[in-house]
Amino acid sequence: MTTVASLSLLPHLLIKPSFRCCSRKGVGRYGGIKVYAVLGDDGAEYAKNNTWEALFHVDDPGPRVPIAKGKFLDVNQALEVVRFDIQYCDWRARQDLLTIMVLHNKVVEVLNPLAREFKSIGTLRKELAELQEELAKAHNQVHLSETRVSSALDKLAQMETLVNDRLLQDGGSSASTAECTSLAPSTSATSRIVNKKPPRRSLNVSGPVQPYNPSLKNFWYPVAFSSDLKDDTMVPIDCFEEQWVIFRGNDGRPGCVMNTCAHRACPLHLGSVNEGRIQCPYHGWEYSTDGKCEKMPSTKMLNVRIRSLPCFEQEGMVWIWPGNDPPTSTIPSLLPPSGFTIHAEIVMELPVEHGLLLDNLLDLAHAPFTHTSTFAKGWSVPSLVKFLTPSSGLQGYWDPYPIDMEFRPPCMVLSTIGISKPGKLEGKSTKQCSTHLHQLHICLPSSRNKTRLLYRMSLDFAPWIKHVLNEDLRLVLGQQERMINGANVWNWPVSYDKLGIRYRLWRDAIERGVDRLPFSNQNEDEDEDEDEDEDDGQS
């Protein structure tokens, strides 16, 4: 309800010129609010005794909130909650209307020519200033009421779902009870079966890769390096099993559109970029970065548009927002720490699911076993590997390896490795090392069995890059094959799996749509948690 719309609902008796404003205040009072009387030609008071007075004789339903009698609402209780919500919305709307009527009367009193004769300009200015302040408060109150109404409607929808679910459960439980009664030896045995507590949930990642939950799309995803996107080039990508193409518009800004021509479904990336528009190679249709078709050779121009995604460029990276929710206004920084120089940027297409690849990147306890010919050559195998994490967060460091690591939602892993030269460990922490390797891994979910990997490295270890990735890839491919066949890739987590476990719990929370994500509050005290059993796969 807007202020303008509310004023349009005021009774005509309040705005007719023939009425005059009474300077007496407090003639009527509702809910502690002063009501200014409006007098007609005959001197009658309309604010106290008129046909509109009944509009506001509605009691506050707050004290009559329905009380839940158990953990679950039955059908009657749910309907009572729905009825209470409707009553509350009605009462709140009447209170807002009353507030607006009061302010209207004040406007009439201040601006009335009869009243103005007896007031100085200074007094009028003061009253107008006070009135403006009250109008601002009323405006805020109207917006608050809109929010309450919206929340009430959401609750109504939830209650409707609850009622339907309870009806289905009641029907199903009746049938189950009848079946158990006929088969069970006694009622007590049936009761023991029904009341048996379900086993504790554990982390289980097995079976074929499931379709992506829409909640996972509501993030900014980095999809390309700026250096790969020239003014006349296109970068085709797959994201969440949809095909897109990125190119630069006439203003130099990147855009992301569906990689399919609206005419004959020809892949647009097979064409070219012409004056900031992507041109289809089939019939020459040209599209701008927002997906609008701006050129159709040899035919009448039609209003045609293809899908596009919000696209933004920051710090040498092109980002897209593939979700349906409005994009957030902030994009995280992925630049290396101060003092580092970017030496290499590589893009690879890997035939593995992006979650498995993230699991691998977040686990460096495998380094002395897998990366024996690259940066971990010569590393000793310690008797115990621990991953120390803050009490809240998705980052930490390895002990006794000089490795700092962080998972940054939704698909980025940043790591810093302290190392002097290949095969030699200089210290047990990055702070004890004089030189470091900083890595950024971005695992874009192209499809359920394919990942677009963007890798950025700082310092001068470029000859190792592909070799290191290939060492990991042969392991992850084997994991994926066994996972699809039913093996649980997180069957027995141990202490150094903490960060990988936290990533899986974070992703599970995203897909379940929980309000508060785990490990997301970075403002809490970041005391190191050295409890080895904290994240042993239990949720």
Short mmCIF file of C-alpha atoms in Angstrom, two decimals, residues 66-530:
data_model
loop_
_atom_site.label_atom_id
_atom_site.label_comp_id
_atom_site.label_asym_id
_atom_site.label_seq_id
_atom_site.Cartn_x
_atom_site.Cartn_y
_atom_site.Cartn_z
CA PRO A 66 -3.15 -19.34 18.59
CA ILE A 67 -1.12 -21.58 20.89
CA ALA A 68 0.42 -24.70 19.39
CA LYS A 69 -0.48 -27.75 21.47
CA GLY A 70 2.29 -29.96 20.16
CA LYS A 71 5.31 -30.18 17.91
CA PHE A 72 3.08 -30.31 14.84
CA LEU A 73 -0.09 -28.35 14.13
CA ASP A 74 -3.19 -30.36 13.38
CA VAL A 75 -5.57 -29.23 10.65
CA ASN A 76 -7.78 -27.17 13.00
CA GLN A 77 -4.81 -25.40 14.57
CA ALA A 78 -3.34 -24.61 11.16
CA LEU A 79 -6.62 -23.10 10.00
CA GLU A 80 -6.77 -21.03 13.18
CA VAL A 81 -3.29 -19.68 12.50
CA VAL A 82 -4.38 -18.76 8.99
CA ARG A 83 -7.44 -16.96 10.35
CA PHE A 84 -5.30 -15.07 12.87
CA ASP A 85 -2.94 -13.90 10.10
CA ILE A 86 -5.88 -12.56 8.11
CA GLN A 87 -7.24 -10.73 11.15
CA TYR A 88 -3.86 -9.22 11.92
CA CYS A 89 -3.37 -7.97 8.35
CA ASP A 90 -6.84 -6.40 8.45
CA TRP A 91 -6.13 -4.69 11.80
CA ARG A 92 -2.73 -3.44 10.64
CA ALA A 93 -4.20 -1.98 7.44
CA ARG A 94 -6.87 -0.11 9.43
CA GLN A 95 -4.21 1.33 11.76
CA ASP A 96 -2.20 2.57 8.78
CA LEU A 97 -5.30 4.17 7.27
CA LEU A 98 -6.07 5.86 10.57
CA THR A 99 -2.54 7.27 10.73
CA ILE A 100 -2.85 8.66 7.22
CA MET A 101 -6.23 10.24 8.05
CA VAL A 102 -4.70 11.91 11.09
CA LEU A 103 -1.92 13.35 8.98
CA HIS A 104 -4.44 14.49 6.38
CA ASN A 105 -6.31 16.42 9.05
CA LYS A 106 -3.07 18.06 10.12
CA VAL A 107 -2.40 19.11 6.54
CA VAL A 108 -5.87 20.65 6.37
CA GLU A 109 -5.29 22.47 9.66
CA VAL A 110 -1.92 23.91 8.61
CA LEU A 111 -2.93 24.93 5.11
CA ASN A 112 -6.48 26.10 5.88
CA PRO A 113 -6.73 29.84 5.00
CA LEU A 114 -8.95 30.44 8.05
CA ALA A 115 -6.38 28.97 10.40
CA ARG A 116 -3.51 30.75 8.62
CA GLU A 117 -4.93 34.18 9.56
CA PHE A 118 -4.22 33.56 13.22
CA LYS A 119 -0.73 32.02 12.84
CA SER A 120 2.58 33.61 12.05
CA ILE A 121 4.79 32.44 9.20
CA GLY A 122 7.30 31.10 11.72
CA THR A 123 4.62 29.03 13.39
CA LEU A 124 3.44 27.67 10.06
CA ARG A 125 6.97 26.76 9.05
CA LYS A 126 7.52 24.95 12.32
CA GLU A 127 4.26 23.04 11.97
CA LEU A 128 5.05 22.15 8.37
CA ALA A 129 8.48 20.84 9.40
CA GLU A 130 6.88 18.71 12.11
CA LEU A 131 4.31 17.53 9.62
CA GLN A 132 7.00 16.52 7.13
CA GLU A 133 8.71 14.48 9.82
CA GLU A 134 5.46 12.75 10.72
CA LEU A 135 4.73 12.08 7.05
CA ALA A 136 8.15 10.45 6.71
CA LYS A 137 7.39 8.23 9.70
CA ALA A 138 4.01 7.35 8.22
CA HIS A 139 5.70 6.52 4.93
CA ASN A 140 8.06 4.14 6.72
CA GLN A 141 5.12 2.61 8.55
CA VAL A 142 3.34 1.94 5.27
CA HIS A 143 6.43 0.16 3.91
CA LEU A 144 6.66 -1.84 7.11
CA SER A 145 3.04 -2.85 6.70
CA GLU A 146 3.74 -3.94 3.14
CA THR A 147 6.53 -6.16 4.43
CA ARG A 148 4.26 -7.61 7.10
CA VAL A 149 1.54 -8.33 4.56
CA SER A 150 4.08 -10.03 2.30
CA SER A 151 5.34 -12.09 5.22
CA ALA A 152 1.79 -13.01 6.17
CA LEU A 153 1.08 -14.17 2.64
CA ASP A 154 4.19 -16.34 2.75
CA LYS A 155 3.02 -17.80 6.03
CA LEU A 156 -0.39 -18.49 4.53
CA ALA A 157 1.26 -20.42 1.72
CA GLN A 158 3.33 -22.38 4.23
CA MET A 159 0.25 -23.14 6.28
CA GLU A 160 -1.55 -24.38 3.19
CA THR A 161 1.35 -26.71 2.47
CA LEU A 162 1.38 -27.82 6.11
CA VAL A 163 -2.33 -28.62 6.05
CA ASN A 164 -1.96 -30.65 2.85
CA ASP A 165 1.06 -32.51 4.21
CA ARG A 166 -0.70 -33.31 7.47
CA LEU A 167 -3.74 -34.57 5.61
CA LEU A 168 -1.54 -36.85 3.51
CA GLN A 169 0.37 -38.04 6.57
CA ASP A 170 -2.83 -38.71 8.49
CA GLY A 171 -4.16 -40.74 5.58
CA GLY A 172 -0.90 -42.63 5.19
CA SER A 173 -0.54 -43.26 8.91
CA SER A 174 -4.08 -44.63 9.09
CA ALA A 175 -3.30 -47.14 6.37
CA SER A 176 0.05 -48.01 7.96
CA THR A 177 -1.56 -48.48 11.38
CA ALA A 178 -4.15 -50.82 9.95
CA GLU A 179 -1.46 -52.87 8.21
CA CYS A 180 0.74 -53.00 11.29
CA THR A 181 -2.22 -54.04 13.45
CA SER A 182 -2.96 -57.00 11.20
CA LEU A 183 0.66 -58.12 10.99
CA ALA A 184 2.14 -57.17 14.37
CA PRO A 185 1.76 -59.54 17.35
CA SER A 186 0.72 -56.73 19.73
CA THR A 187 0.02 -53.01 19.97
CA SER A 188 3.13 -52.45 22.08
CA ALA A 189 5.34 -53.94 19.36
CA THR A 190 3.78 -51.63 16.81
CA SER A 191 4.40 -48.68 19.11
CA ARG A 192 8.05 -49.64 19.47
CA ILE A 193 8.43 -49.75 15.67
CA VAL A 194 6.76 -46.38 15.13
CA ASN A 195 8.68 -44.61 17.88
CA LYS A 196 12.09 -45.95 16.90
CA LYS A 197 14.53 -43.06 16.58
CA PRO A 198 16.02 -42.72 13.09
CA PRO A 199 19.77 -43.29 12.81
CA ARG A 200 22.10 -40.30 12.82
CA ARG A 201 22.75 -38.77 9.41
CA SER A 202 26.28 -39.01 8.06
CA LEU A 203 27.93 -37.47 5.03
CA ASN A 204 27.21 -39.66 2.01
CA VAL A 205 28.46 -38.77 -1.46
CA SER A 206 27.75 -41.74 -3.70
CA GLY A 207 25.76 -42.75 -6.76
CA PRO A 208 25.23 -40.88 -10.04
CA VAL A 209 25.71 -37.12 -9.98
CA GLN A 210 22.34 -35.52 -9.22
CA PRO A 211 20.89 -32.54 -11.13
CA TYR A 212 22.07 -29.21 -9.78
CA ASN A 213 19.89 -27.49 -7.19
CA PRO A 214 18.72 -24.02 -8.38
CA SER A 215 20.08 -22.48 -5.15
CA LEU A 216 23.61 -23.28 -6.27
CA LYS A 217 23.15 -20.94 -9.25
CA ASN A 218 22.51 -17.83 -7.17
CA PHE A 219 26.15 -16.77 -6.98
CA TRP A 220 28.60 -14.80 -9.09
CA TYR A 221 30.73 -17.28 -11.08
CA PRO A 222 34.07 -16.35 -12.70
CA VAL A 223 34.05 -17.93 -16.16
CA ALA A 224 36.93 -16.43 -18.16
CA PHE A 225 40.13 -14.44 -17.88
CA SER A 226 39.91 -10.93 -19.31
CA SER A 227 43.10 -11.54 -21.29
CA ASP A 228 41.30 -14.26 -23.29
CA LEU A 229 38.42 -11.98 -24.32
CA LYS A 230 39.55 -9.60 -27.06
CA ASP A 231 37.27 -7.14 -28.85
CA ASP A 232 36.82 -9.49 -31.81
CA THR A 233 36.82 -12.85 -30.00
CA MET A 234 34.17 -15.02 -28.39
CA VAL A 235 34.49 -17.44 -25.47
CA PRO A 236 31.92 -20.27 -25.51
CA ILE A 237 31.24 -21.85 -22.12
CA ASP A 238 28.95 -24.42 -20.57
CA CYS A 239 27.46 -23.55 -17.19
CA PHE A 240 24.99 -25.76 -15.32
CA GLU A 241 24.35 -27.77 -18.50
CA GLU A 242 23.46 -24.68 -20.53
CA GLN A 243 25.53 -23.28 -23.39
CA TRP A 244 26.53 -19.61 -23.37
CA VAL A 245 28.92 -17.38 -25.29
CA ILE A 246 30.80 -14.34 -23.97
CA PHE A 247 31.89 -11.39 -26.12
CA ARG A 248 32.54 -7.67 -25.81
CA GLY A 249 30.01 -5.04 -26.83
CA ASN A 250 30.66 -1.77 -28.63
CA ASP A 251 31.52 -0.13 -25.29
CA GLY A 252 34.12 -2.78 -24.49
CA ARG A 253 32.08 -4.34 -21.69
CA PRO A 254 31.57 -8.11 -21.74
CA GLY A 255 28.18 -9.71 -22.24
CA CYS A 256 26.91 -13.27 -21.94
CA VAL A 257 24.11 -14.58 -24.18
CA MET A 258 22.69 -18.00 -24.98
CA ASN A 259 24.90 -19.71 -27.55
CA THR A 260 21.95 -20.44 -29.84
CA CYS A 261 20.52 -18.26 -32.61
CA ALA A 262 16.80 -17.56 -32.24
CA HIS A 263 16.30 -18.21 -35.97
CA ARG A 264 17.54 -21.75 -36.65
CA ALA A 265 19.35 -22.68 -33.40
CA CYS A 266 22.80 -22.32 -34.95
CA PRO A 267 25.72 -22.04 -32.45
CA LEU A 268 26.61 -18.35 -32.35
CA HIS A 269 30.24 -18.88 -31.38
CA LEU A 270 30.85 -20.25 -34.88
CA GLY A 271 30.18 -16.74 -36.23
CA SER A 272 32.01 -13.49 -35.60
CA VAL A 273 31.84 -10.23 -33.63
CA ASN A 274 30.75 -7.28 -35.77
CA GLU A 275 30.80 -3.78 -34.21
CA GLY A 276 30.06 -5.09 -30.72
CA ARG A 277 27.39 -7.56 -31.90
CA ILE A 278 27.72 -11.30 -32.26
CA GLN A 279 26.79 -12.41 -35.78
CA CYS A 280 25.24 -15.79 -36.54
CA PRO A 281 27.19 -17.62 -39.30
CA TYR A 282 23.98 -19.02 -40.83
CA HIS A 283 21.88 -16.01 -41.90
CA GLY A 284 23.76 -13.08 -40.39
CA TRP A 285 21.42 -12.21 -37.52
CA GLU A 286 23.28 -10.00 -35.04
CA TYR A 287 22.74 -9.79 -31.26
CA SER A 288 23.90 -7.23 -28.69
CA THR A 289 25.27 -8.11 -25.26
CA ASP A 290 21.77 -7.97 -23.73
CA GLY A 291 20.49 -10.58 -26.21
CA LYS A 292 18.46 -8.25 -28.43
CA CYS A 293 18.57 -8.98 -32.16
CA GLU A 294 19.58 -5.71 -33.82
CA LYS A 295 20.10 -6.85 -37.39
CA MET A 296 18.22 -9.26 -39.69
CA PRO A 297 19.56 -9.15 -43.25
CA SER A 298 17.18 -9.82 -46.17
CA THR A 299 13.97 -9.77 -44.11
CA LYS A 300 11.66 -7.50 -42.14
CA MET A 301 13.05 -6.56 -38.73
CA LEU A 302 11.27 -8.41 -35.91
CA ASN A 303 11.34 -7.98 -32.14
CA VAL A 304 13.51 -10.98 -31.26
CA ARG A 305 15.64 -11.56 -28.19
CA ILE A 306 17.70 -14.45 -26.83
CA ARG A 307 18.46 -15.12 -23.18
CA SER A 308 21.29 -13.23 -21.52
CA LEU A 309 22.92 -13.32 -18.09
CA PRO A 310 24.19 -10.50 -15.86
CA CYS A 311 27.86 -10.15 -16.76
CA PHE A 312 30.59 -8.14 -15.05
CA GLU A 313 34.35 -7.70 -15.33
CA GLN A 314 36.59 -7.21 -12.31
CA GLU A 315 40.32 -7.57 -11.65
CA GLY A 316 41.08 -9.43 -14.86
CA MET A 317 38.16 -11.85 -14.55
CA VAL A 318 34.76 -12.06 -16.29
CA TRP A 319 31.85 -13.06 -14.01
CA ILE A 320 28.27 -14.19 -14.70
CA TRP A 321 25.18 -14.68 -12.52
CA PRO A 322 23.30 -17.80 -13.74
CA GLY A 323 20.62 -17.85 -11.01
CA ASN A 324 17.05 -16.53 -10.98
CA ASP A 325 17.49 -14.37 -7.85
CA PRO A 326 18.61 -10.73 -8.29
CA PRO A 327 22.42 -10.51 -8.40
CA THR A 328 24.24 -9.32 -5.30
CA SER A 329 26.06 -6.00 -5.49
CA THR A 330 29.46 -7.30 -4.40
CA ILE A 331 31.93 -9.62 -6.12
CA PRO A 332 34.81 -11.16 -4.11
CA SER A 333 38.39 -10.24 -4.95
CA LEU A 334 40.53 -13.06 -6.32
CA LEU A 335 43.80 -11.18 -6.69
CA PRO A 336 46.90 -12.75 -5.11
CA PRO A 337 48.25 -11.22 -1.89
CA SER A 338 50.37 -8.10 -1.98
CA GLY A 339 53.85 -8.73 -3.34
CA PHE A 340 52.82 -11.58 -5.66
CA THR A 341 53.06 -11.41 -9.45
CA ILE A 342 50.75 -13.36 -11.73
CA HIS A 343 52.84 -15.59 -13.99
CA ALA A 344 50.32 -17.90 -15.64
CA GLU A 345 46.60 -18.24 -16.38
CA ILE A 346 45.35 -21.55 -17.77
CA VAL A 347 41.88 -22.79 -18.76
CA MET A 348 41.16 -26.53 -18.95
CA GLU A 349 38.06 -28.64 -19.57
CA LEU A 350 38.09 -31.66 -17.25
CA PRO A 351 35.75 -34.69 -17.51
CA VAL A 352 34.87 -34.76 -13.79
CA GLU A 353 32.09 -33.35 -11.62
CA HIS A 354 33.13 -30.04 -10.06
CA GLY A 355 32.38 -31.15 -6.49
CA LEU A 356 34.84 -34.04 -6.75
CA LEU A 357 37.49 -31.71 -8.13
CA LEU A 358 36.94 -29.31 -5.23
CA ASP A 359 37.25 -32.23 -2.80
CA ASN A 360 40.63 -33.01 -4.32
CA LEU A 361 41.87 -29.43 -4.24
CA LEU A 362 40.87 -29.00 -0.60
CA ASP A 363 42.87 -32.10 0.38
CA LEU A 364 46.64 -31.68 0.33
CA ALA A 365 47.40 -34.62 2.60
CA HIS A 366 47.79 -36.59 -0.64
CA ALA A 367 50.69 -34.39 -1.81
CA PRO A 368 53.63 -36.66 -0.77
CA PHE A 369 51.91 -39.61 -2.45
CA THR A 370 50.53 -38.04 -5.66
CA HIS A 371 52.73 -35.06 -6.50
CA THR A 372 56.01 -36.96 -6.19
CA SER A 373 57.45 -35.53 -9.40
CA THR A 374 56.47 -31.87 -8.90
CA PHE A 375 56.26 -29.55 -5.88
CA ALA A 376 56.03 -32.39 -3.29
CA LYS A 377 59.07 -34.29 -4.56
CA GLY A 378 61.17 -35.30 -1.58
CA TRP A 379 58.51 -34.43 1.00
CA SER A 380 58.52 -36.82 3.94
CA VAL A 381 55.36 -38.59 5.06
CA PRO A 382 54.54 -37.43 8.62
CA SER A 383 53.03 -39.74 11.20
CA LEU A 384 50.02 -37.41 11.57
CA VAL A 385 48.64 -34.74 9.25
CA LYS A 386 46.30 -32.17 10.80
CA PHE A 387 44.26 -29.44 9.17
CA LEU A 388 43.72 -26.60 11.63
CA THR A 389 40.63 -24.45 11.02
CA PRO A 390 39.13 -21.40 12.71
CA SER A 391 36.03 -22.00 14.80
CA SER A 392 34.01 -20.46 11.98
CA GLY A 393 35.05 -20.31 8.38
CA LEU A 394 36.13 -22.22 5.31
CA GLN A 395 39.87 -21.74 5.57
CA GLY A 396 42.81 -23.03 7.57
CA TYR A 397 46.34 -24.35 7.35
CA TRP A 398 48.06 -27.73 7.26
CA ASP A 399 50.37 -29.12 9.92
CA PRO A 400 53.23 -30.01 9.36
CA TYR A 401 53.11 -28.73 5.75
CA PRO A 402 53.60 -25.00 4.92
CA ILE A 403 50.24 -24.68 3.19
CA ASP A 404 47.46 -22.13 3.78
CA MET A 405 44.15 -22.85 2.09
CA GLU A 406 40.71 -21.24 1.72
CA PHE A 407 37.47 -22.26 0.02
CA ARG A 408 35.61 -19.21 -1.26
CA PRO A 409 31.98 -19.84 -2.31
CA PRO A 410 30.74 -20.97 -4.64
CA CYS A 411 33.62 -22.75 -6.43
CA MET A 412 36.99 -21.10 -5.72
CA VAL A 413 39.99 -22.49 -3.85
CA LEU A 414 42.92 -20.23 -2.93
CA SER A 415 46.12 -21.75 -1.58
CA THR A 416 49.57 -20.49 -0.64
CA ILE A 417 52.47 -22.96 -0.45
CA GLY A 418 55.74 -22.02 1.16
CA ILE A 419 58.62 -23.57 -0.79
CA SER A 420 62.23 -22.71 -1.60
CA LYS A 421 62.79 -25.05 -4.54
CA PRO A 422 61.26 -28.29 -5.88
CA GLY A 423 61.60 -31.15 -3.45
CA LYS A 424 62.65 -29.11 -0.45
CA LEU A 425 60.55 -27.99 2.51
CA GLU A 426 61.83 -24.84 4.17
CA GLY A 427 59.52 -24.73 7.19
CA LYS A 428 56.40 -26.12 8.82
CA SER A 429 54.28 -23.02 8.09
CA THR A 430 54.07 -20.45 5.31
CA LYS A 431 55.29 -17.76 7.70
CA GLN A 432 58.58 -19.65 8.10
CA CYS A 433 59.18 -19.73 4.33
CA SER A 434 60.89 -17.00 2.34
CA THR A 435 59.23 -17.77 -1.02
CA HIS A 436 55.72 -18.89 -1.81
CA LEU A 437 53.56 -20.29 -4.56
CA HIS A 438 50.05 -18.79 -4.67
CA GLN A 439 47.36 -20.65 -6.60
CA LEU A 440 43.76 -19.91 -7.57
CA HIS A 441 41.55 -22.77 -8.76
CA ILE A 442 38.06 -21.99 -10.09
CA CYS A 443 35.87 -25.04 -10.70
CA LEU A 444 32.95 -23.93 -12.86
CA PRO A 445 30.20 -26.60 -13.03
CA SER A 446 29.82 -27.04 -16.80
CA SER A 447 27.67 -30.16 -16.51
CA ARG A 448 27.21 -33.06 -14.12
CA ASN A 449 30.33 -34.78 -15.47
CA LYS A 450 32.36 -31.86 -16.74
CA THR A 451 34.20 -28.94 -15.12
CA ARG A 452 35.71 -25.80 -16.60
CA LEU A 453 38.86 -25.17 -14.57
CA LEU A 454 40.43 -21.71 -14.45
CA TYR A 455 43.89 -21.76 -12.89
CA ARG A 456 45.93 -18.70 -11.95
CA MET A 457 49.44 -18.97 -10.52
CA SER A 458 51.74 -16.40 -8.98
CA LEU A 459 55.55 -16.67 -9.07
CA ASP A 460 57.61 -18.67 -11.54
CA PHE A 461 56.58 -22.34 -11.34
CA ALA A 462 54.78 -22.41 -14.70
CA PRO A 463 56.55 -25.56 -16.07
CA TRP A 464 54.85 -27.63 -13.38
CA ILE A 465 51.27 -26.52 -13.83
CA LYS A 466 49.82 -29.08 -16.24
CA HIS A 467 51.89 -31.87 -14.72
CA VAL A 468 50.48 -31.15 -11.25
CA LEU A 469 46.91 -31.04 -12.60
CA ASN A 470 47.36 -34.30 -14.53
CA GLU A 471 48.59 -36.03 -11.37
CA ASP A 472 45.31 -35.09 -9.65
CA LEU A 473 43.13 -35.78 -12.68
CA ARG A 474 43.91 -39.49 -12.96
CA LEU A 475 42.87 -39.94 -9.31
CA VAL A 476 39.64 -37.93 -9.55
CA LEU A 477 38.56 -39.76 -12.72
CA GLY A 478 38.88 -43.05 -10.86
CA GLN A 479 36.88 -41.63 -7.94
CA GLN A 480 34.08 -40.47 -10.23
CA GLU A 481 33.73 -43.87 -11.90
CA ARG A 482 33.40 -45.61 -8.54
CA MET A 483 31.07 -42.93 -7.13
CA ILE A 484 28.67 -43.41 -10.05
CA ASN A 485 28.72 -47.15 -9.36
CA GLY A 486 27.66 -46.56 -5.76
CA ALA A 487 30.90 -46.13 -3.82
CA ASN A 488 30.88 -43.40 -1.15
CA VAL A 489 33.84 -41.10 -1.80
CA TRP A 490 33.53 -39.76 1.76
CA ASN A 491 33.16 -43.14 3.45
CA TRP A 492 35.68 -42.65 6.27
CA PRO A 493 36.68 -38.98 6.82
CA VAL A 494 39.60 -38.28 9.14
CA SER A 495 41.03 -35.18 10.80
CA TYR A 496 42.87 -33.74 7.79
CA ASP A 497 39.66 -33.90 5.69
CA LYS A 498 38.13 -30.97 7.60
CA LEU A 499 38.04 -28.39 4.82
CA GLY A 500 36.66 -30.86 2.27
CA ILE A 501 33.98 -31.93 4.75
CA ARG A 502 33.07 -28.30 5.42
CA TYR A 503 32.73 -27.65 1.70
CA ARG A 504 30.37 -30.63 1.37
CA LEU A 505 28.30 -29.46 4.37
CA TRP A 506 28.16 -25.92 2.92
CA ARG A 507 27.02 -27.25 -0.46
CA ASP A 508 24.43 -29.53 1.16
CA ALA A 509 23.05 -26.52 3.07
CA ILE A 510 22.84 -24.52 -0.17
CA GLU A 511 20.89 -27.29 -1.87
CA ARG A 512 18.54 -27.68 1.11
CA GLY A 513 17.89 -23.92 1.11
CA VAL A 514 18.73 -23.27 4.77
CA ASP A 515 18.56 -19.66 5.97
CA ARG A 516 21.95 -19.59 7.70
CA LEU A 517 24.84 -21.27 5.95
CA PRO A 518 27.40 -23.15 8.05
CA PHE A 519 30.88 -21.67 8.51
CA SER A 520 29.83 -18.38 6.88
CA ASN A 521 30.16 -15.97 9.85
CA GLN A 522 33.64 -14.52 9.48
CA ASN A 523 33.14 -12.01 12.32
CA GLU A 524 33.23 -14.56 15.12
CA ASP A 525 36.36 -15.19 17.14
CA GLU A 526 38.67 -17.17 14.91
CA ASP A 527 40.20 -19.37 17.58
CA GLU A 528 41.92 -22.34 16.05
CA ASP A 529 40.03 -25.56 16.49
CA GLU A 530 42.40 -28.48 16.91
#
